[in-house]
GROMACS .gro file of C-alpha atoms in nm:
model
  413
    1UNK     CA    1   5.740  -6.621   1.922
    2UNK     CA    2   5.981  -6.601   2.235
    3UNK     CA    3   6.242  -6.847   2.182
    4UNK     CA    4   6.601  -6.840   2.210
    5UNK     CA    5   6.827  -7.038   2.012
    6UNK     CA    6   7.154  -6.950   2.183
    7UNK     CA    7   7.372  -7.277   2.282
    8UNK     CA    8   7.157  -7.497   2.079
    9UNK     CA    9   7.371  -7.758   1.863
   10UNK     CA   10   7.229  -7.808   1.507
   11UNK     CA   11   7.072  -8.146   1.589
   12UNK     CA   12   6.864  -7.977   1.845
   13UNK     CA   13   6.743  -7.746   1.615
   14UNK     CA   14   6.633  -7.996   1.362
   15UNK     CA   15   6.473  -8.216   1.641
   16UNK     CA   16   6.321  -7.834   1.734
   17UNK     CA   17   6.198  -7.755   1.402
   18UNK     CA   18   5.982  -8.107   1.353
   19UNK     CA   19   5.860  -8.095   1.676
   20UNK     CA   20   5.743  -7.734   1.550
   21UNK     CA   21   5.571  -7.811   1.272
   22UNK     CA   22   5.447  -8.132   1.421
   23UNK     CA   23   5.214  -7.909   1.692
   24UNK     CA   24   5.170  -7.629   1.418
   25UNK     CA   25   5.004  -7.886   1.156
   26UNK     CA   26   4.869  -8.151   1.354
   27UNK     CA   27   4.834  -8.074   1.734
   28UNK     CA   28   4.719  -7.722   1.735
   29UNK     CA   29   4.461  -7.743   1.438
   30UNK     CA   30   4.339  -8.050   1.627
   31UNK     CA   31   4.276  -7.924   1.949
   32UNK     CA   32   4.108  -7.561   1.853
   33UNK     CA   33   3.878  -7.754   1.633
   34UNK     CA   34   3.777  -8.010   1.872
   35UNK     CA   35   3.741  -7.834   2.158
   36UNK     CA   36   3.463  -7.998   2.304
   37UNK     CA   37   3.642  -8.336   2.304
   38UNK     CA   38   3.823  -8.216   2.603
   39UNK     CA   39   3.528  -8.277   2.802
   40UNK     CA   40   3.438  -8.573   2.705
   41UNK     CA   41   3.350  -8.836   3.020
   42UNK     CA   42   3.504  -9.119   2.771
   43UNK     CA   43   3.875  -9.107   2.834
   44UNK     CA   44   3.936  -9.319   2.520
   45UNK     CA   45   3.774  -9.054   2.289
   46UNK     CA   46   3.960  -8.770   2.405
   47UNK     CA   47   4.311  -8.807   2.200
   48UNK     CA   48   4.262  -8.976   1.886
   49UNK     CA   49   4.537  -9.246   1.790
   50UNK     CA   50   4.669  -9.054   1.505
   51UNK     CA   51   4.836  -8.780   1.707
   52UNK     CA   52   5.074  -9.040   1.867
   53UNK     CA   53   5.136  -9.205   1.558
   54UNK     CA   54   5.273  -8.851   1.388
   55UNK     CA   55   5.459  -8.807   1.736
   56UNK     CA   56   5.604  -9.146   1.642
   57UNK     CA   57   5.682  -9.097   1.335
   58UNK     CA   58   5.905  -8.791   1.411
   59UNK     CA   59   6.076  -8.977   1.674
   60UNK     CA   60   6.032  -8.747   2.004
   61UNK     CA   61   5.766  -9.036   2.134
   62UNK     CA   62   6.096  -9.258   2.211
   63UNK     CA   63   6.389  -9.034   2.364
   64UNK     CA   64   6.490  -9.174   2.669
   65UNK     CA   65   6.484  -9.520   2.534
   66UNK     CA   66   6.819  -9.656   2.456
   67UNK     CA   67   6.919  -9.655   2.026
   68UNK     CA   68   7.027  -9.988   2.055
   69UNK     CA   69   6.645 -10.096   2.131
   70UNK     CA   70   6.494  -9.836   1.867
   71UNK     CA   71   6.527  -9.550   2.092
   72UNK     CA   72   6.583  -9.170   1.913
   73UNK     CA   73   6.922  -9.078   1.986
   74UNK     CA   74   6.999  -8.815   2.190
   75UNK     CA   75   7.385  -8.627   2.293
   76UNK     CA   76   7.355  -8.756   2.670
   77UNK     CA   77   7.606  -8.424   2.757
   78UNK     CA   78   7.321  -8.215   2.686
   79UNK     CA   79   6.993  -8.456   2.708
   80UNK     CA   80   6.795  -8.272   2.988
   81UNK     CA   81   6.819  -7.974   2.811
   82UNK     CA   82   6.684  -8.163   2.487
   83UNK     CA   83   6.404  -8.290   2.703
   84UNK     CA   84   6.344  -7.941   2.798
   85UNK     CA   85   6.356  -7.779   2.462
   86UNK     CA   86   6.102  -8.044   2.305
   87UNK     CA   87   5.851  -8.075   2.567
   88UNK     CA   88   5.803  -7.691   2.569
   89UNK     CA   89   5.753  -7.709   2.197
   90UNK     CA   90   5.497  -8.006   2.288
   91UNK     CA   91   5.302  -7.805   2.560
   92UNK     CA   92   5.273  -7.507   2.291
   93UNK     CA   93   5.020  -7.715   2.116
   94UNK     CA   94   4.847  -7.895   2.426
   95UNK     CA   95   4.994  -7.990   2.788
   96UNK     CA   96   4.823  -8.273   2.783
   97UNK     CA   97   4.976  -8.452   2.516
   98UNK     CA   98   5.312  -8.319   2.658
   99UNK     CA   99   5.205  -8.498   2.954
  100UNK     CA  100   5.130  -8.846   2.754
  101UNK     CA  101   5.476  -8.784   2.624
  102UNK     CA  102   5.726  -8.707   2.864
  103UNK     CA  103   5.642  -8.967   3.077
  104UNK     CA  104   5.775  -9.227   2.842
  105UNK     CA  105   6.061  -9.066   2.835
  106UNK     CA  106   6.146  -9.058   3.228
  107UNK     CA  107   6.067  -9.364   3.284
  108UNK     CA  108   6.261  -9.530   3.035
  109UNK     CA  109   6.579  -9.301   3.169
  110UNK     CA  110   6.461  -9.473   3.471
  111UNK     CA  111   6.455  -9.846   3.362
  112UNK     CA  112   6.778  -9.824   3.158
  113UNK     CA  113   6.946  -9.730   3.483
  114UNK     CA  114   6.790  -9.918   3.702
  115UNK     CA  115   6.682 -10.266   3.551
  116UNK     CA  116   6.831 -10.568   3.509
  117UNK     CA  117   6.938 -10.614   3.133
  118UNK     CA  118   6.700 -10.896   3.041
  119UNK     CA  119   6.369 -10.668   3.179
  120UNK     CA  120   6.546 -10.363   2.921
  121UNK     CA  121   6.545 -10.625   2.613
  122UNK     CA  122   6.188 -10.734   2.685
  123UNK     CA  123   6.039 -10.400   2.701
  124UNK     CA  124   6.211 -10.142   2.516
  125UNK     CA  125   6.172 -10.282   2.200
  126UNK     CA  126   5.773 -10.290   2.266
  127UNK     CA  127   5.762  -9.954   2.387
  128UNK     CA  128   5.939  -9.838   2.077
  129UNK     CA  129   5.738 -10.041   1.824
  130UNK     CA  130   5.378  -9.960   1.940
  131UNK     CA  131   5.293  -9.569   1.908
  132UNK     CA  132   5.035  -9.607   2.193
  133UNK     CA  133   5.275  -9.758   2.440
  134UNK     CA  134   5.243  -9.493   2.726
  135UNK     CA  135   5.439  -9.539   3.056
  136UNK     CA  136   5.360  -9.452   3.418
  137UNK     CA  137   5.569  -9.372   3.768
  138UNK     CA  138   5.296  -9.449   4.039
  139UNK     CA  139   5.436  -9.298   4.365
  140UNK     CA  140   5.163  -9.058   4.492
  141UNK     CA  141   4.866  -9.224   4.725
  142UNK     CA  142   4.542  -9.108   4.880
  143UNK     CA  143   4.693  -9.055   5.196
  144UNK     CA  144   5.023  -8.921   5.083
  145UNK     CA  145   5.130  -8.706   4.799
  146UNK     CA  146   5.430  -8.447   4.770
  147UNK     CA  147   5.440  -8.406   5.152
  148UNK     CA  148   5.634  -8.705   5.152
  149UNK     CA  149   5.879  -8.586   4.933
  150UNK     CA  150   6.070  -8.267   5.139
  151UNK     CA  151   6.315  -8.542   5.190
  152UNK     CA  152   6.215  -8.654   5.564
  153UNK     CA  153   6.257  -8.978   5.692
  154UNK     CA  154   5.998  -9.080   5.967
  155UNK     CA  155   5.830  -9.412   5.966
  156UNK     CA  156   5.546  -9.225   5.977
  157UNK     CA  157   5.553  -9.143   5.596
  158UNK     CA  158   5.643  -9.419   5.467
  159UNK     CA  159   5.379  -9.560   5.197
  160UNK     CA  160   5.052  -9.735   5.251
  161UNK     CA  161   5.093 -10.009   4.927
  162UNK     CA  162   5.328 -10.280   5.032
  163UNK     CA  163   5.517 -10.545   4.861
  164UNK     CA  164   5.574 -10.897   5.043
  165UNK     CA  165   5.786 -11.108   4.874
  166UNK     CA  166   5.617 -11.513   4.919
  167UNK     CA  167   5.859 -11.788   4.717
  168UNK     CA  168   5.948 -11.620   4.399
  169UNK     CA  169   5.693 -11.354   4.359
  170UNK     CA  170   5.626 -10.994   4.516
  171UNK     CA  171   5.311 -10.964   4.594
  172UNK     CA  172   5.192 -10.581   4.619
  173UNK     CA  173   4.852 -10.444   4.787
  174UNK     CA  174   4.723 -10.107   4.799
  175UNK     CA  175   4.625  -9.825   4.604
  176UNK     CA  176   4.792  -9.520   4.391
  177UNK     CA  177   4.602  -9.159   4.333
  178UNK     CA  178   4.694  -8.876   4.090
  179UNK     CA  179   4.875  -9.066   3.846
  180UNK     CA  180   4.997  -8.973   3.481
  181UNK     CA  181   4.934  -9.182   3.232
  182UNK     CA  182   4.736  -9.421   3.512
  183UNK     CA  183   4.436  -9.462   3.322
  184UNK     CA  184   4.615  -9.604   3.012
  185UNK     CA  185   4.941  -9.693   3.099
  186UNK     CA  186   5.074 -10.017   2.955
  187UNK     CA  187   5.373 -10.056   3.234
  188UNK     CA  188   5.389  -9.943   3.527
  189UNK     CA  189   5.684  -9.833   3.784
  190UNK     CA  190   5.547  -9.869   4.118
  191UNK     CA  191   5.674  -9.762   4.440
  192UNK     CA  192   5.584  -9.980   4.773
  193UNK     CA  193   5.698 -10.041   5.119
  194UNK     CA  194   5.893 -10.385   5.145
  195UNK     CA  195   6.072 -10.306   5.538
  196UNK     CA  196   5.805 -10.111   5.759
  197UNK     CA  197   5.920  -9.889   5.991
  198UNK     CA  198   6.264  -9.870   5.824
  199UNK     CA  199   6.176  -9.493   5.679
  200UNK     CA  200   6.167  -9.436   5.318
  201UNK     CA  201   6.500  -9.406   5.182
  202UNK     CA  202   6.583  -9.764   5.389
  203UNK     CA  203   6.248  -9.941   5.324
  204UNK     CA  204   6.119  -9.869   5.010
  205UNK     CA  205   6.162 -10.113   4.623
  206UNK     CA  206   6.055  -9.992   4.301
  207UNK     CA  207   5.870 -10.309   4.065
  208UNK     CA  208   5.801 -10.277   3.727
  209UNK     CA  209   5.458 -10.383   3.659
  210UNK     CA  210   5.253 -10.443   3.349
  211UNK     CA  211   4.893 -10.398   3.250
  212UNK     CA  212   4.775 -10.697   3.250
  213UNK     CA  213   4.914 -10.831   3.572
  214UNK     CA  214   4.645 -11.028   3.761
  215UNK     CA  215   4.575 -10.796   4.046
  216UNK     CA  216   4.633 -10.467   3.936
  217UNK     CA  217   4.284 -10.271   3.826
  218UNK     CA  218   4.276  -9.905   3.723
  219UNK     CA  219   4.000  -9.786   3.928
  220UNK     CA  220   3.920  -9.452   3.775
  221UNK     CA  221   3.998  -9.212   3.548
  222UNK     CA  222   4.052  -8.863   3.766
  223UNK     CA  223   3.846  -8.568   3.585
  224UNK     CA  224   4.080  -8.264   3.586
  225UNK     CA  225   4.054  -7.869   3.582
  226UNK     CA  226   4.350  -7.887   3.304
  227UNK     CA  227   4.603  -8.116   3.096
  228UNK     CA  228   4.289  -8.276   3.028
  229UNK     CA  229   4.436  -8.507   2.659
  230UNK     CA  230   4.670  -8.720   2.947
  231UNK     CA  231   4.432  -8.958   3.168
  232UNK     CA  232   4.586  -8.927   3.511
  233UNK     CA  233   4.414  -9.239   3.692
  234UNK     CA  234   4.347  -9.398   4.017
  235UNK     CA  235   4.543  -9.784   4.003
  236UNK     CA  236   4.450 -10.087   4.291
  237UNK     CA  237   4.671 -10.363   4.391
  238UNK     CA  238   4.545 -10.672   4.548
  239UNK     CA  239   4.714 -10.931   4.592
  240UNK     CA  240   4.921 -10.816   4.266
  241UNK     CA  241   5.199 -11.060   4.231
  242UNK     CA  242   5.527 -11.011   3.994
  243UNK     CA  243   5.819 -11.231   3.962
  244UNK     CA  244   6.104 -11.146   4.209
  245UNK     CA  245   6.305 -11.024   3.931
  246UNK     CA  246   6.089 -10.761   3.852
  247UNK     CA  247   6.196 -10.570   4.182
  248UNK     CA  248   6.442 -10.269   4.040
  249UNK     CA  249   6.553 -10.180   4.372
  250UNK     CA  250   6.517 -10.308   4.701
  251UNK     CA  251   6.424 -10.097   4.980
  252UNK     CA  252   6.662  -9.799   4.901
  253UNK     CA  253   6.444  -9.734   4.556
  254UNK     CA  254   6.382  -9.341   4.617
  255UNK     CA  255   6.791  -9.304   4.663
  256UNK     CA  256   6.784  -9.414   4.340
  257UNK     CA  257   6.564  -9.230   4.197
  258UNK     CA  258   6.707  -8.936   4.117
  259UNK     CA  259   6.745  -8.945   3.780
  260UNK     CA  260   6.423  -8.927   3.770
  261UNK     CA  261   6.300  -8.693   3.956
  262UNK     CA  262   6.554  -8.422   3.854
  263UNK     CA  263   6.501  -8.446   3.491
  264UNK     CA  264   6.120  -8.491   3.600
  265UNK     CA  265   6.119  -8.092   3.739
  266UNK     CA  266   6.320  -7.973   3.441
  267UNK     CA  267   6.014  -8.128   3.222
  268UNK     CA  268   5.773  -7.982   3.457
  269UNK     CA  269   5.890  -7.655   3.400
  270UNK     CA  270   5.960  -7.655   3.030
  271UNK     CA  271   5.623  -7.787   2.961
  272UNK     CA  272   5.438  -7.524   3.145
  273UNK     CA  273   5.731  -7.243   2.970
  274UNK     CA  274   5.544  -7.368   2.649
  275UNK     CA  275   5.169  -7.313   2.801
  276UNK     CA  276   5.299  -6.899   2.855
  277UNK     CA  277   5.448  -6.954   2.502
  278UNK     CA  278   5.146  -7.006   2.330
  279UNK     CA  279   4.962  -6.782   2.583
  280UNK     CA  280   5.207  -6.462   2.501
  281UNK     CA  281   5.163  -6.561   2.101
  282UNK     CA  282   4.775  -6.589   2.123
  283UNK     CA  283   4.730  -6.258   2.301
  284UNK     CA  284   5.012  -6.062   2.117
  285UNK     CA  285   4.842  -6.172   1.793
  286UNK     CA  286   4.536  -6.064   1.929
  287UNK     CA  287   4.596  -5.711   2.092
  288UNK     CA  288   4.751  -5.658   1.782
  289UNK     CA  289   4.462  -5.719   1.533
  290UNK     CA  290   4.128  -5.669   1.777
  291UNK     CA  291   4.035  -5.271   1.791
  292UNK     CA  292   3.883  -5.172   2.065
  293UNK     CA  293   3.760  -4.721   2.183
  294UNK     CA  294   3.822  -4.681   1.861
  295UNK     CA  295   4.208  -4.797   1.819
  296UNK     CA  296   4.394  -5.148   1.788
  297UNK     CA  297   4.461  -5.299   2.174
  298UNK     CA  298   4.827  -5.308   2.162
  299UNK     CA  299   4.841  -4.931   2.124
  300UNK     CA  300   4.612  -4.867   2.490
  301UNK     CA  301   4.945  -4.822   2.708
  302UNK     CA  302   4.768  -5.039   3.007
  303UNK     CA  303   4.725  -5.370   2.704
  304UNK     CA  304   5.114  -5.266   2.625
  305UNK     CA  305   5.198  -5.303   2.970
  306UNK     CA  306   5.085  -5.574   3.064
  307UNK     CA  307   5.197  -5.779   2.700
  308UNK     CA  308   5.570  -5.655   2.838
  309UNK     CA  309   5.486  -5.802   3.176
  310UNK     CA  310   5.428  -6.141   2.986
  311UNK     CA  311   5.709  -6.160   2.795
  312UNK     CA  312   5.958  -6.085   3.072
  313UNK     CA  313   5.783  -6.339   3.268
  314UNK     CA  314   5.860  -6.584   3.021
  315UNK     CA  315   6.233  -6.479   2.968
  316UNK     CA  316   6.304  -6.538   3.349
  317UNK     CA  317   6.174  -6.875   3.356
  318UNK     CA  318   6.348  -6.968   3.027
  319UNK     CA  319   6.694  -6.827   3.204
  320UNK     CA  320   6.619  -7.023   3.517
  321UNK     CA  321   6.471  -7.332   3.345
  322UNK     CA  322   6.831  -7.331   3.133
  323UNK     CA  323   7.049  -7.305   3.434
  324UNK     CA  324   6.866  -7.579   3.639
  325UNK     CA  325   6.859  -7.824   3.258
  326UNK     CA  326   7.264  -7.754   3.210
  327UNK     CA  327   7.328  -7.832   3.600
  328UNK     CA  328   7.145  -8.170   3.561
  329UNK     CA  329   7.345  -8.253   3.242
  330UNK     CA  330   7.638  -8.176   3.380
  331UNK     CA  331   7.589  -8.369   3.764
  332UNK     CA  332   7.627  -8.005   3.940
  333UNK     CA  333   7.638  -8.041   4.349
  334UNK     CA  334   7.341  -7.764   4.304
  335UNK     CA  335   7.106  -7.942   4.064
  336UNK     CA  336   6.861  -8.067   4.292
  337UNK     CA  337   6.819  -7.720   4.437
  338UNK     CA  338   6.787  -7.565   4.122
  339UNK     CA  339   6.484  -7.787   3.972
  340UNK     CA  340   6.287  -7.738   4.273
  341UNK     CA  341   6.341  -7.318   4.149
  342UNK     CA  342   6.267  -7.349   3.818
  343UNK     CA  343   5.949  -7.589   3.888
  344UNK     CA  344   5.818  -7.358   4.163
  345UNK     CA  345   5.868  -7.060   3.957
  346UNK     CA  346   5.746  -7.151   3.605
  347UNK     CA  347   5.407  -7.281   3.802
  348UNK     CA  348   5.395  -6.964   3.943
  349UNK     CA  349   5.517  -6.728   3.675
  350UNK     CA  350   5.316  -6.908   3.388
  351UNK     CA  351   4.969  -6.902   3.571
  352UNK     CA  352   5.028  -6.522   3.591
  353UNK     CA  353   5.139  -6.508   3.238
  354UNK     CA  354   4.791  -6.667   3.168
  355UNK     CA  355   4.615  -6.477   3.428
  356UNK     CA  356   4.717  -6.165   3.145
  357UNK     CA  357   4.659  -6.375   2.844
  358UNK     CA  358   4.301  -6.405   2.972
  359UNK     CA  359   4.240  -6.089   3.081
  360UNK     CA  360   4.374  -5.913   2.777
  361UNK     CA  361   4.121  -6.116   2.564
  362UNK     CA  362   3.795  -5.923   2.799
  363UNK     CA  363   3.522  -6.153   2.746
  364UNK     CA  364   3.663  -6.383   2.416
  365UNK     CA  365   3.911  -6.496   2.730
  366UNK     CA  366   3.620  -6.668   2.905
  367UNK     CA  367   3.461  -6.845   2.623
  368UNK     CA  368   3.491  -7.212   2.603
  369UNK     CA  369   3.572  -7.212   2.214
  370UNK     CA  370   3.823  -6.926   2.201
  371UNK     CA  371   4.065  -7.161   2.366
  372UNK     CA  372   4.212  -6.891   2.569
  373UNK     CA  373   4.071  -7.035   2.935
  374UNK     CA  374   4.188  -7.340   2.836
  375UNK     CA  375   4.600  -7.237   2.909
  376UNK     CA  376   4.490  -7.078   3.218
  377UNK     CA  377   4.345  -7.430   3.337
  378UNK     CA  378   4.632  -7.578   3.214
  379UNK     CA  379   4.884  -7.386   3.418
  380UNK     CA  380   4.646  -7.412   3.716
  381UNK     CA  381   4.713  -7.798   3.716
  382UNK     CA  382   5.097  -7.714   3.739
  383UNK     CA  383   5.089  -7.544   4.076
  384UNK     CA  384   5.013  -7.906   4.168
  385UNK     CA  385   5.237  -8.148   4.014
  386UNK     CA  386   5.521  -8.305   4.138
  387UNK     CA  387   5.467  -8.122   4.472
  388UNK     CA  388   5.260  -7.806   4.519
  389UNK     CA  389   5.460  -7.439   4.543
  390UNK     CA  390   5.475  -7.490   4.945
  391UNK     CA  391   5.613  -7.796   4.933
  392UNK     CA  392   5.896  -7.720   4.637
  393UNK     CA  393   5.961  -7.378   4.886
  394UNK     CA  394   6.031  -7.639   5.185
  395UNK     CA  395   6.253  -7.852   4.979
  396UNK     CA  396   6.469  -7.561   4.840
  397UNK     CA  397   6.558  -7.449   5.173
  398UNK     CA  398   6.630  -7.876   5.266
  399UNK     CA  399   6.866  -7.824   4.989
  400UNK     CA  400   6.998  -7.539   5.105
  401UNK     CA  401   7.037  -7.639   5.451
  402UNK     CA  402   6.999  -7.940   5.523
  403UNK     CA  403   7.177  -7.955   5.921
  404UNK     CA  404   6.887  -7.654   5.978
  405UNK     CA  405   6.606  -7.703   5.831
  406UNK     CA  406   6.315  -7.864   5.968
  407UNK     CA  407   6.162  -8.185   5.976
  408UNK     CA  408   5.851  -8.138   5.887
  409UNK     CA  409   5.658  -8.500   5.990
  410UNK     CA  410   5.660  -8.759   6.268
  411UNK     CA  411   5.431  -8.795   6.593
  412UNK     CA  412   5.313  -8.525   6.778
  413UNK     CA  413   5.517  -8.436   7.118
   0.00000   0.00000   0.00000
């Protein structure tokens, strides 16, 4: 196993260890003997209840939610880097579940920064009693997805839902695409325009929405290539009214979403670190053990090299991935620049990682049931989230210079 235990208090390291032996006994023995569940059309059936009740019962379903509400305590100097350290050890046994997870946890960062005190004694305490309480950030739409994220600021890309506010309710129409946890979320955070033609960071709120809410339907269930145990979904708003105090921030909502979003990359990247963790162990256990001309495969200097290849791979990311989780912590002037790295490059590092991982396996890699294909679907879907490896590219260099570099939307000359 490449891990690296440098800098990590104790407390990590027990949090570490459970999480450990939580994927080793339950997650991993779960998902290489039901293998075909993956693919079942019947969201509900995928992920059986009992996984999130032994996630629960360890206590890494509920970081991010404050103690005082039930929440699992965690050192806020060093919390990103917790989040990081667990949800690779999560994505080891299946990114999927990671998925389910994680999301809980940045939204609730979200909501105890963000909403008003009376909203945060309502809802944390439900979200920490009820193991299948899953959370979900709805931002992305049909017509506009990480594009509108490099920051620019053109009415132009501002977003299709809206949210009117009539007497003492918001009422919100329109639709959401590509959304974690959208299928079975019981809250929702959702993003909508409330001052057209103001540009996004002027005219866009934030409204916390739940389930139930008259108006709001989950449309669909989206059918992945990989992270298939989290049920991104398709929601629809019509004529979805909330009561006005369940607006979290008026019209300069993405400014304030930060907290978020960085933390959000820094997950990103650890959970796909632990997809090339499990690959690397898989195939090293493998090439060690499967013989092959006559000779085991580790000792053919081409399997060698490219096993070396793997774990240096995963080394880098886990030095960059470190660096971008301690600048967040600590509220560096750099951080945003460095979680756009260490996303781009763990979605781009781990496919290749897997790319190996299958190769090295010849014609077991390809096989449904060896399991092996699965991690290379898996860190397919990561190229994709939370802004595709052009789009994190553009935003480094807006980071890096913001007075040069380009625009990127608004009309045509």
């Amino acid at each position: 196993m490449i891990t690296n235990d440098r800098g990590l208090s104790d407390e990590q390291r027990m949090m570490r260890d459970a999480c450990r032996a939580f994927v080793d006994d339950f997650v991993t023995p779960f998902i290489r003997k039901n293998w075909q569940r993956e693919w079942s059309m019947d969201p509900v059936d995928r992920l059986p209840r009992e996984i999130l009740e032994q996630a629960h019962k360890i206590g890494i379903r509920t970081f991010g939610v404050p103690e005082e509400f039930g929440g699992t305590p965690v050192d806020p100097k060093t919390e990103v880097q917790t989040f990081a350290m667990i949800s690779e050890e999560i994505s080891r046994g299946d990114a999927g579940l990671s998925d389910k997870l994680v999301q809980i946890w940045k939204v609730s960062v979200l909501l105890r920064n963000v909403a008003p005190r009376h909203l945060q004694e309502y809802w944390f305490p439900r979200i920490a009693e009820d193991p299948t309480f899953l959370l979900s950030h709805c931002l992305t739409e049909p017509r506009g997805a990480s594009d509108r994220w490099l920051p620019y600021d053109v009415p132009e890309a501002m977003m299709h839902t809206r949210a009117e506010l009539k007497g003492d309710k918001w009422v919100i129409n329109g639709r959401k695409q590509f959304i974690s946890n959208g299928f079975d979320a019981k809250l929702y955070v959702v993003y909508a325009t409330t001052t057209p033609g103001a540009g996004m960071t002027k005219g866009t709120s934030s409204f916390l929405v739940p389930r139930d809410t008259p108006g709001l339907s989950v449309a669909r269930c989206n059918e992945t290539l990989g992270g298939r145990f989290m049920n991104n979904g398709e929601i629809v708003f019509e004529d979805c009214a909330v009561p006005k105090d369940h607006c979290l921030v008026e019209n300069t909502a993405l400014s304030k979403a930060g907290v978020y979003f960085r933390a959000g990359k820094i997950i990103q990247a650890s959970k796909n670190l632990g997809i090339a963790v499990a690959a690397f162990e898989r195939t090293a256990e493998y090439v060690q053990n499967y013989v092959q001309g006559g000779r085991i495969l580790i000792k053919h200097q081409a399997v060698a090299i490219r096993l070396a290849e793997m774990a240096t791979k995963i080394c880098a990311v886990r030095s960059l991935l470190n660096e971008a989780s301690r600048a967040v912590d600590e509220g560096a002037p750099d951080a945003e620049q460095l979680t756009n790295m260490a996303k781009l490059f763990a979605s781009e590092e781990v496919f290749k990682v897997c790319q190996h991982a299958v190769e090295l396996h010849g014609g077991n890699g390809i096989m449904l049931e060896f399991g092996i294909e699965k991690l290379l679907r898996d860190a397919a879907v990561f190229l994709h989230m939370d802004a595709t490896v052009d789009i994190s590219k553009f935003k480094i260099i807006k980071n890096m210079f913001p007075e040069t570099a380009g625009i990127y939307a608004g009309r045509e000359g």
